[in-house]
Amino acid sequence: MSKDTRAYWFMPYRIRQPELLEIWFEDQAQLGWVAEHFGPSSAIRLTLHRREDAPTYRYAIDPRTFPNTQEDDLLAAAGWEDLGSLAGKDVWRAPYEGERPEFLFG
């Protein structure tokens, strides 16, 4: 690992409650360590990247069993970015200032 990346092993299995995992991601982002993308192996080895300019992010683990394109388009239009899948669940994030936004499908 370089000084600009950190790896964490089995995070969605170590922190099983989605709400607690979302808070963990948000806490890491406040420290400047940001999840940029989730790939097929992210549930095993999760990589965070150092960002000096990291905005405050709200992360959300999508509770929908069967997400669809139309609903995903609504999320994207509302400012949410799809980061990919983590242990079978889609993860979204949105930068914000002020009050922490609610996820549309919670």
Coordinates of C-alpha atoms in Angstrom, one line a residue:
M1 CA 0.0 0.0 0.0
S2 CA 1.1 3.5 -0.7
K3 CA 0.8 6.5 1.7
D4 CA -2.3 7.4 -0.4
T5 CA -4.2 4.1 0.0
R6 CA -5.4 1.9 2.9
A7 CA -6.7 -1.6 2.8
Y8 CA -9.3 -3.1 5.1
W9 CA -10.1 -6.8 5.2
F10 CA -13.7 -8.2 5.3
M11 CA -15.3 -4.9 6.4
P12 CA -18.9 -5.8 5.4
Y13 CA -18.5 -9.0 7.5
R14 CA -16.8 -7.3 10.4
I15 CA -19.4 -4.5 10.6
R16 CA -22.6 -6.3 9.7
Q17 CA -25.2 -3.6 10.3
P18 CA -25.6 -1.4 7.2
E19 CA -26.2 1.7 9.2
L20 CA -23.0 1.2 11.2
L21 CA -21.0 0.5 8.1
E22 CA -22.3 3.7 6.5
I23 CA -21.2 5.7 9.6
W24 CA -17.8 4.0 9.4
F25 CA -17.4 5.2 5.8
E26 CA -18.5 8.7 6.8
D27 CA -16.1 8.8 9.7
Q28 CA -13.2 7.6 7.5
A29 CA -14.1 10.3 4.9
Q30 CA -13.9 13.0 7.6
L31 CA -10.4 11.8 8.2
G32 CA -9.6 12.1 4.5
W33 CA -9.9 8.4 3.6
V34 CA -12.6 8.0 0.9
A35 CA -14.1 5.0 -0.8
E36 CA -14.1 5.8 -4.6
H37 CA -15.4 2.6 -6.1
F38 CA -16.4 -0.9 -5.1
G39 CA -15.5 -3.9 -7.3
P40 CA -16.0 -7.6 -7.1
S41 CA -13.4 -8.2 -4.4
S42 CA -14.2 -5.1 -2.2
A43 CA -16.1 -7.2 0.3
I44 CA -12.8 -9.1 1.0
R45 CA -10.2 -6.3 0.5
L46 CA -11.7 -2.8 0.7
T47 CA -9.4 0.1 -0.4
L48 CA -9.8 3.7 0.7
H49 CA -7.9 6.6 -1.0
R50 CA -6.5 9.7 0.6
R51 CA -8.1 12.9 -0.4
E52 CA -7.0 16.2 1.0
D53 CA -10.0 18.0 -0.5
A54 CA -12.6 15.4 0.5
P55 CA -16.0 16.9 1.0
T56 CA -18.3 15.6 3.8
Y57 CA -20.0 12.5 2.3
R58 CA -23.2 10.7 3.2
Y59 CA -22.8 7.0 2.4
A60 CA -25.9 4.8 2.0
I61 CA -26.1 1.1 1.5
D62 CA -29.1 0.5 -0.7
P63 CA -31.7 -1.7 1.1
R64 CA -33.5 -2.5 -2.1
T65 CA -33.4 -6.2 -3.0
F66 CA -34.0 -5.5 -6.7
P67 CA -32.8 -2.0 -7.7
N68 CA -33.9 -0.8 -11.1
T69 CA -32.7 1.7 -13.6
Q70 CA -35.5 4.1 -13.2
E71 CA -35.0 4.4 -9.4
D72 CA -31.3 4.6 -9.9
D73 CA -31.8 7.5 -12.3
L74 CA -33.8 9.3 -9.6
L75 CA -31.0 8.8 -7.1
A76 CA -28.4 10.1 -9.6
A77 CA -30.6 13.1 -10.4
A78 CA -30.8 13.9 -6.6
G79 CA -27.0 14.0 -6.4
W80 CA -26.2 10.5 -5.3
E81 CA -23.2 8.7 -6.9
D82 CA -23.3 4.9 -7.4
L83 CA -20.0 3.5 -6.1
G84 CA -20.7 -0.1 -7.0
S85 CA -21.6 -3.2 -5.1
L86 CA -20.3 -4.3 -1.7
A87 CA -21.2 -7.8 -0.5
G88 CA -24.2 -7.8 -2.8
K89 CA -25.6 -4.4 -1.9
D90 CA -25.2 -1.2 -3.9
V91 CA -23.4 1.7 -2.1
W92 CA -24.2 5.3 -2.9
R93 CA -22.7 8.5 -1.7
A94 CA -23.5 12.2 -1.8
P95 CA -21.5 15.2 -0.8
Y96 CA -23.2 17.6 1.5
E97 CA -22.8 20.7 3.7
G98 CA -25.0 21.3 6.7
E99 CA -27.6 18.7 7.6
R100 CA -26.9 15.0 6.7
P101 CA -29.2 14.1 3.8
E102 CA -31.6 11.1 4.0
F103 CA -31.3 8.3 1.5
L104 CA -34.4 8.2 -0.8
F105 CA -34.9 4.4 -0.3
G106 CA -34.5 3.9 3.4

